[in-house]
Amino acid sequence: SILFDLIALLGLAFVGNRLGGPRIGAAAAFAWAAWPFTQYASNSNTNDSIAPALLVWGFAALTSDVARGAAVALSGWVKFASLLVLPLWLGYPEARRPRSMFVALYAFVVATVIVFFVLFLEPDPVHAAVVFYRRTVEFQIGRASPFSLWDWGQYHAKGIPNLRWAQHVLEGLLVIGALVLGWWPRRRSLLQLAAFTAALLIGFEIVLTHWSWLYLPWFYPFVAFALLVSRPESPEPEVGELGLSTPFTESDV
């Protein structure tokens, strides 16, 4: 828990420095370190810093199609919420670039296969896959919880409505929104990508039946980037190709 807390903090400092210089880098790092809920996750010794840490470093290597796809896969198989950003990230910096999107998707699939290779170490990989599904996806879908309004109906108390139908509607809208963001806007800047990433992760948490304060760090780095980095006053020029060794510029913001 401490290790990935530190990895996430360094990622925010690294990306913040490239987005806005040393002051933004320091501010982004302190934003993570000083936020009570990141420390709550660390003090609780949970795995909730792993997914955002992996996404932050994927964000640092956005111009690499392979890194984008792999980062979403690695983060998404830690916390399913990150899988929602796949269409959005596939289309950076410009949607409708088939080759770039295919390479990122291929990297996502390869990283997924590597993650699930552990199943083939079992005597029966099919049985292992079924156990994985039952203890993750099936468990979360059927999980009862007092921590959100979506499961209040379990109490059958007078005057407390069952809002499951509204939850399912919002879940559908969230998935549609995630798919739409794969194609719109056609060109997306770094700050747009950060803001949309945060919005999708927040949306995922809003529709969760079982929710916890520990989940807040999932989206926090991208909220920090979107709020701390100022947009340039001049019109935004074309987004160029960048590498990890190339500093972000105002044109990329």
mmCIF file of C-alpha atoms in Angstrom:
data_model
loop_
_atom_site.group_PDB
_atom_site.id
_atom_site.type_symbol
_atom_site.label_atom_id
_atom_site.label_comp_id
_atom_site.label_asym_id
_atom_site.label_seq_id
_atom_site.Cartn_x
_atom_site.Cartn_y
_atom_site.Cartn_z
ATOM 1 C CA SER A 1 0.000 0.000 0.000
ATOM 2 C CA ILE A 2 2.799 2.405 0.896
ATOM 3 C CA LEU A 3 4.742 1.460 -2.237
ATOM 4 C CA PHE A 4 1.915 2.303 -4.637
ATOM 5 C CA ASP A 5 1.028 5.395 -2.640
ATOM 6 C CA LEU A 6 4.579 6.586 -3.320
ATOM 7 C CA ILE A 7 4.446 5.510 -6.985
ATOM 8 C CA ALA A 8 1.245 7.518 -7.448
ATOM 9 C CA LEU A 9 2.756 10.562 -5.721
ATOM 10 C CA LEU A 10 5.848 10.441 -7.944
ATOM 11 C CA GLY A 11 3.638 10.046 -10.987
ATOM 12 C CA LEU A 12 1.684 13.182 -10.130
ATOM 13 C CA ALA A 13 4.914 15.090 -9.587
ATOM 14 C CA PHE A 14 6.329 13.871 -12.892
ATOM 15 C CA VAL A 15 3.241 14.625 -14.967
ATOM 16 C CA GLY A 16 2.554 17.903 -13.160
ATOM 17 C CA ASN A 17 6.088 19.082 -13.862
ATOM 18 C CA ARG A 18 5.682 18.322 -17.552
ATOM 19 C CA LEU A 19 2.285 19.994 -17.702
ATOM 20 C CA GLY A 20 3.151 23.198 -15.873
ATOM 21 C CA GLY A 21 6.693 23.197 -14.569
ATOM 22 C CA PRO A 22 8.175 22.548 -11.109
ATOM 23 C CA ARG A 23 5.511 24.488 -9.208
ATOM 24 C CA ILE A 24 2.668 22.463 -10.717
ATOM 25 C CA GLY A 25 4.670 19.288 -10.200
ATOM 26 C CA ALA A 26 5.146 20.069 -6.522
ATOM 27 C CA ALA A 27 1.515 21.132 -6.143
ATOM 28 C CA ALA A 28 0.269 17.896 -7.742
ATOM 29 C CA ALA A 29 2.477 15.790 -5.474
ATOM 30 C CA PHE A 30 1.338 17.667 -2.370
ATOM 31 C CA ALA A 31 -2.266 17.431 -3.548
ATOM 32 C CA TRP A 32 -1.970 13.644 -3.384
ATOM 33 C CA ALA A 33 0.045 13.538 -0.161
ATOM 34 C CA ALA A 34 -2.126 16.025 1.730
ATOM 35 C CA TRP A 35 -5.547 14.740 0.665
ATOM 36 C CA PRO A 36 -7.095 12.880 3.608
ATOM 37 C CA PHE A 37 -8.596 10.118 1.485
ATOM 38 C CA THR A 38 -5.343 9.041 -0.159
ATOM 39 C CA GLN A 39 -3.873 8.731 3.307
ATOM 40 C CA TYR A 40 -6.979 6.927 4.493
ATOM 41 C CA ALA A 41 -6.359 4.288 1.803
ATOM 42 C CA SER A 42 -2.699 4.040 2.755
ATOM 43 C CA ASN A 43 -3.398 3.833 6.475
ATOM 44 C CA SER A 44 -6.046 1.167 5.830
ATOM 45 C CA ASN A 45 -3.455 -0.907 3.947
ATOM 46 C CA THR A 46 -5.758 -1.368 0.940
ATOM 47 C CA ASN A 47 -4.967 -1.774 -2.759
ATOM 48 C CA ASP A 48 -6.879 1.348 -3.806
ATOM 49 C CA SER A 49 -3.767 3.301 -4.793
ATOM 50 C CA ILE A 50 -2.630 0.708 -7.335
ATOM 51 C CA ALA A 51 -5.135 1.526 -10.085
ATOM 52 C CA PRO A 52 -4.604 5.324 -10.048
ATOM 53 C CA ALA A 53 -0.822 4.868 -9.805
ATOM 54 C CA LEU A 54 -0.808 2.740 -12.956
ATOM 55 C CA LEU A 55 -3.119 5.142 -14.803
ATOM 56 C CA VAL A 56 -1.008 8.157 -13.861
ATOM 57 C CA TRP A 57 2.117 6.597 -15.335
ATOM 58 C CA GLY A 58 0.118 5.574 -18.380
ATOM 59 C CA PHE A 59 -0.928 9.209 -18.661
ATOM 60 C CA ALA A 60 2.751 10.169 -18.549
ATOM 61 C CA ALA A 61 3.335 8.011 -21.640
ATOM 62 C CA LEU A 62 0.173 8.882 -23.547
ATOM 63 C CA THR A 63 1.950 9.400 -26.834
ATOM 64 C CA SER A 64 2.956 5.741 -26.810
ATOM 65 C CA ASP A 65 0.068 3.665 -28.160
ATOM 66 C CA VAL A 66 1.461 0.585 -26.435
ATOM 67 C CA ALA A 67 1.773 2.339 -23.073
ATOM 68 C CA ARG A 68 -1.793 3.697 -23.238
ATOM 69 C CA GLY A 69 -3.353 0.337 -23.909
ATOM 70 C CA ALA A 70 -1.189 -1.551 -21.431
ATOM 71 C CA ALA A 71 -1.746 0.985 -18.638
ATOM 72 C CA VAL A 72 -5.530 0.756 -18.954
ATOM 73 C CA ALA A 73 -5.368 -3.043 -18.885
ATOM 74 C CA LEU A 74 -3.078 -3.240 -15.856
ATOM 75 C CA SER A 75 -5.094 -0.638 -13.962
ATOM 76 C CA GLY A 76 -8.437 -2.045 -15.079
ATOM 77 C CA TRP A 77 -7.741 -5.564 -13.868
ATOM 78 C CA VAL A 78 -6.899 -4.140 -10.447
ATOM 79 C CA LYS A 79 -10.055 -2.021 -10.288
ATOM 80 C CA PHE A 80 -12.691 -2.539 -12.976
ATOM 81 C CA ALA A 81 -13.494 1.182 -13.032
ATOM 82 C CA SER A 82 -10.387 1.902 -15.116
ATOM 83 C CA LEU A 83 -11.714 -0.244 -17.972
ATOM 84 C CA LEU A 84 -14.243 2.522 -18.657
ATOM 85 C CA VAL A 85 -11.540 4.876 -19.926
ATOM 86 C CA LEU A 86 -10.341 2.490 -22.642
ATOM 87 C CA PRO A 87 -12.347 4.037 -25.526
ATOM 88 C CA LEU A 88 -11.319 7.542 -24.441
ATOM 89 C CA TRP A 89 -7.631 6.689 -24.205
ATOM 90 C CA LEU A 90 -7.602 4.724 -27.453
ATOM 91 C CA GLY A 91 -8.512 7.918 -29.291
ATOM 92 C CA TYR A 92 -5.700 10.159 -28.006
ATOM 93 C CA PRO A 93 -4.681 12.603 -29.396
ATOM 94 C CA GLU A 94 -7.130 12.217 -32.269
ATOM 95 C CA ALA A 95 -9.998 9.800 -32.649
ATOM 96 C CA ARG A 96 -10.499 7.918 -35.904
ATOM 97 C CA ARG A 97 -6.833 7.050 -36.328
ATOM 98 C CA PRO A 98 -7.297 3.322 -36.995
ATOM 99 C CA ARG A 99 -3.647 2.272 -36.822
ATOM 100 C CA SER A 100 -2.970 4.086 -33.539
ATOM 101 C CA MET A 101 -6.160 2.782 -31.969
ATOM 102 C CA PHE A 102 -5.450 -0.762 -33.150
ATOM 103 C CA VAL A 103 -1.944 -0.739 -31.646
ATOM 104 C CA ALA A 104 -3.265 0.555 -28.296
ATOM 105 C CA LEU A 105 -6.045 -2.050 -28.314
ATOM 106 C CA TYR A 106 -3.542 -4.778 -29.179
ATOM 107 C CA ALA A 107 -1.372 -3.682 -26.241
ATOM 108 C CA PHE A 108 -4.445 -3.811 -24.002
ATOM 109 C CA VAL A 109 -5.166 -7.389 -25.075
ATOM 110 C CA VAL A 110 -1.540 -8.512 -24.659
ATOM 111 C CA ALA A 111 -1.330 -6.954 -21.181
ATOM 112 C CA THR A 112 -4.624 -8.642 -20.274
ATOM 113 C CA VAL A 113 -3.306 -12.033 -21.393
ATOM 114 C CA ILE A 114 -0.163 -11.512 -19.325
ATOM 115 C CA VAL A 115 -2.241 -10.583 -16.264
ATOM 116 C CA PHE A 116 -4.461 -13.665 -16.601
ATOM 117 C CA PHE A 117 -1.616 -16.037 -17.402
ATOM 118 C CA VAL A 118 -1.648 -16.935 -13.719
ATOM 119 C CA LEU A 119 -4.843 -18.905 -14.398
ATOM 120 C CA PHE A 120 -2.867 -21.363 -16.516
ATOM 121 C CA LEU A 121 -0.717 -22.205 -13.517
ATOM 122 C CA GLU A 122 -3.757 -23.889 -11.997
ATOM 123 C CA PRO A 123 -4.529 -27.572 -12.708
ATOM 124 C CA ASP A 124 -7.846 -26.490 -14.270
ATOM 125 C CA PRO A 125 -7.635 -23.004 -15.889
ATOM 126 C CA VAL A 126 -11.338 -22.998 -16.762
ATOM 127 C CA HIS A 127 -12.303 -23.661 -13.156
ATOM 128 C CA ALA A 128 -9.844 -20.949 -12.043
ATOM 129 C CA ALA A 129 -11.465 -18.470 -14.472
ATOM 130 C CA VAL A 130 -14.923 -19.328 -13.125
ATOM 131 C CA VAL A 131 -13.729 -18.810 -9.552
ATOM 132 C CA PHE A 132 -12.222 -15.456 -10.559
ATOM 133 C CA TYR A 133 -15.509 -14.383 -12.146
ATOM 134 C CA ARG A 134 -17.616 -15.465 -9.177
ATOM 135 C CA ARG A 135 -15.395 -13.769 -6.610
ATOM 136 C CA THR A 136 -15.076 -10.514 -8.531
ATOM 137 C CA VAL A 137 -17.725 -9.637 -11.128
ATOM 138 C CA GLU A 138 -20.557 -11.790 -9.799
ATOM 139 C CA PHE A 139 -19.771 -10.884 -6.196
ATOM 140 C CA GLN A 140 -19.766 -7.138 -6.935
ATOM 141 C CA ILE A 141 -22.982 -7.247 -8.977
ATOM 142 C CA GLY A 142 -24.895 -9.041 -6.240
ATOM 143 C CA ARG A 143 -23.222 -7.343 -3.302
ATOM 144 C CA ALA A 144 -25.543 -5.835 -0.711
ATOM 145 C CA SER A 145 -24.402 -2.594 0.868
ATOM 146 C CA PRO A 146 -25.687 0.091 3.237
ATOM 147 C CA PHE A 147 -23.209 2.653 1.827
ATOM 148 C CA SER A 148 -25.204 3.960 -1.140
ATOM 149 C CA LEU A 149 -28.815 4.874 -1.833
ATOM 150 C CA TRP A 150 -29.076 2.212 -4.563
ATOM 151 C CA ASP A 151 -29.491 -0.608 -2.028
ATOM 152 C CA TRP A 152 -31.820 1.054 0.411
ATOM 153 C CA GLY A 153 -34.583 -1.184 -0.868
ATOM 154 C CA GLN A 154 -33.042 -4.122 1.024
ATOM 155 C CA TYR A 155 -34.461 -2.700 4.246
ATOM 156 C CA HIS A 156 -38.071 -2.725 2.995
ATOM 157 C CA ALA A 157 -38.713 0.232 5.243
ATOM 158 C CA LYS A 158 -41.768 2.381 4.752
ATOM 159 C CA GLY A 159 -41.019 5.536 2.808
ATOM 160 C CA ILE A 160 -37.629 4.355 1.485
ATOM 161 C CA PRO A 161 -37.895 3.731 -2.268
ATOM 162 C CA ASN A 162 -36.118 1.013 -4.213
ATOM 163 C CA LEU A 163 -33.967 2.929 -6.680
ATOM 164 C CA ARG A 164 -32.448 -0.019 -8.520
ATOM 165 C CA TRP A 165 -34.207 0.977 -11.734
ATOM 166 C CA ALA A 166 -32.605 4.435 -11.627
ATOM 167 C CA GLN A 167 -29.220 2.856 -10.956
ATOM 168 C CA HIS A 168 -29.518 0.631 -14.034
ATOM 169 C CA VAL A 169 -30.522 3.617 -16.192
ATOM 170 C CA LEU A 170 -27.491 5.587 -15.008
ATOM 171 C CA GLU A 171 -25.223 2.573 -15.560
ATOM 172 C CA GLY A 172 -26.407 2.365 -19.151
ATOM 173 C CA LEU A 173 -25.880 6.088 -19.700
ATOM 174 C CA LEU A 174 -22.381 5.826 -18.238
ATOM 175 C CA VAL A 175 -21.404 3.037 -20.633
ATOM 176 C CA ILE A 176 -22.861 4.962 -23.574
ATOM 177 C CA GLY A 177 -20.968 8.073 -22.487
ATOM 178 C CA ALA A 178 -17.707 6.110 -22.258
ATOM 179 C CA LEU A 179 -18.200 4.794 -25.801
ATOM 180 C CA VAL A 180 -19.098 8.242 -27.150
ATOM 181 C CA LEU A 181 -15.908 9.677 -25.667
ATOM 182 C CA GLY A 182 -13.998 7.250 -27.847
ATOM 183 C CA TRP A 183 -15.081 9.290 -30.885
ATOM 184 C CA TRP A 184 -15.920 12.743 -29.508
ATOM 185 C CA PRO A 185 -14.324 15.194 -29.300
ATOM 186 C CA ARG A 186 -12.358 14.259 -32.407
ATOM 187 C CA ARG A 187 -9.207 15.850 -30.972
ATOM 188 C CA ARG A 188 -8.583 15.896 -27.248
ATOM 189 C CA SER A 189 -5.904 17.788 -25.352
ATOM 190 C CA LEU A 190 -4.118 16.482 -22.270
ATOM 191 C CA LEU A 191 -6.336 18.486 -19.938
ATOM 192 C CA GLN A 192 -9.465 17.322 -21.727
ATOM 193 C CA LEU A 193 -8.283 13.744 -21.417
ATOM 194 C CA ALA A 194 -7.585 14.238 -17.699
ATOM 195 C CA ALA A 195 -10.989 15.832 -17.106
ATOM 196 C CA PHE A 196 -12.901 13.185 -19.073
ATOM 197 C CA THR A 197 -10.950 10.403 -17.326
ATOM 198 C CA ALA A 198 -11.897 11.845 -13.935
ATOM 199 C CA ALA A 199 -15.537 12.225 -15.014
ATOM 200 C CA LEU A 200 -15.793 8.584 -16.108
ATOM 201 C CA LEU A 201 -14.217 7.269 -12.912
ATOM 202 C CA ILE A 202 -16.438 9.501 -10.777
ATOM 203 C CA GLY A 203 -19.449 8.311 -12.759
ATOM 204 C CA PHE A 204 -18.486 4.707 -12.078
ATOM 205 C CA GLU A 205 -18.367 5.378 -8.354
ATOM 206 C CA ILE A 206 -21.699 7.194 -8.399
ATOM 207 C CA VAL A 207 -23.530 4.148 -9.784
ATOM 208 C CA LEU A 208 -21.778 1.594 -7.543
ATOM 209 C CA THR A 209 -23.955 -0.264 -5.089
ATOM 210 C CA HIS A 210 -21.101 -0.852 -2.659
ATOM 211 C CA TRP A 211 -19.115 2.348 -2.285
ATOM 212 C CA SER A 212 -16.401 3.392 0.148
ATOM 213 C CA TRP A 213 -14.300 6.457 0.940
ATOM 214 C CA LEU A 214 -11.350 4.280 -0.019
ATOM 215 C CA TYR A 215 -12.410 4.525 -3.670
ATOM 216 C CA LEU A 216 -11.921 8.291 -3.917
ATOM 217 C CA PRO A 217 -8.213 8.056 -4.864
ATOM 218 C CA TRP A 218 -9.181 6.258 -8.094
ATOM 219 C CA PHE A 219 -10.056 9.505 -9.836
ATOM 220 C CA TYR A 220 -8.197 12.072 -7.767
ATOM 221 C CA PRO A 221 -4.985 12.450 -9.842
ATOM 222 C CA PHE A 222 -6.954 13.459 -12.921
ATOM 223 C CA VAL A 223 -9.074 15.929 -10.995
ATOM 224 C CA ALA A 224 -5.834 17.440 -9.685
ATOM 225 C CA PHE A 225 -4.389 17.797 -13.199
ATOM 226 C CA ALA A 226 -7.592 19.337 -14.558
ATOM 227 C CA LEU A 227 -7.839 21.856 -11.712
ATOM 228 C CA LEU A 228 -4.209 22.777 -11.113
ATOM 229 C CA VAL A 229 -3.027 23.295 -14.689
ATOM 230 C CA SER A 230 -4.090 26.531 -16.362
ATOM 231 C CA ARG A 231 -5.292 26.488 -19.937
ATOM 232 C CA PRO A 232 -3.306 28.697 -22.338
ATOM 233 C CA GLU A 233 -4.976 31.965 -23.255
ATOM 234 C CA SER A 234 -4.010 31.671 -26.919
ATOM 235 C CA PRO A 235 -5.972 29.381 -29.264
ATOM 236 C CA GLU A 236 -4.830 25.786 -29.024
ATOM 237 C CA PRO A 237 -2.726 24.698 -31.991
ATOM 238 C CA GLU A 238 -2.496 21.186 -33.376
ATOM 239 C CA VAL A 239 -1.475 18.493 -30.904
ATOM 240 C CA GLY A 240 1.959 17.169 -31.791
ATOM 241 C CA GLU A 241 3.506 13.801 -31.231
ATOM 242 C CA LEU A 242 5.317 13.628 -27.922
ATOM 243 C CA GLY A 243 7.511 11.082 -26.239
ATOM 244 C CA LEU A 244 8.412 10.468 -22.635
ATOM 245 C CA SER A 245 11.621 12.405 -23.150
ATOM 246 C CA THR A 246 9.794 15.398 -24.627
ATOM 247 C CA PRO A 247 8.333 17.948 -22.172
ATOM 248 C CA PHE A 248 4.667 18.810 -22.485
ATOM 249 C CA THR A 249 4.060 22.250 -23.948
ATOM 250 C CA GLU A 250 1.144 24.662 -23.914
ATOM 251 C CA SER A 251 0.011 23.265 -27.251
ATOM 252 C CA ASP A 252 -0.536 19.900 -25.602
ATOM 253 C CA VAL A 253 -2.423 21.380 -22.684
#
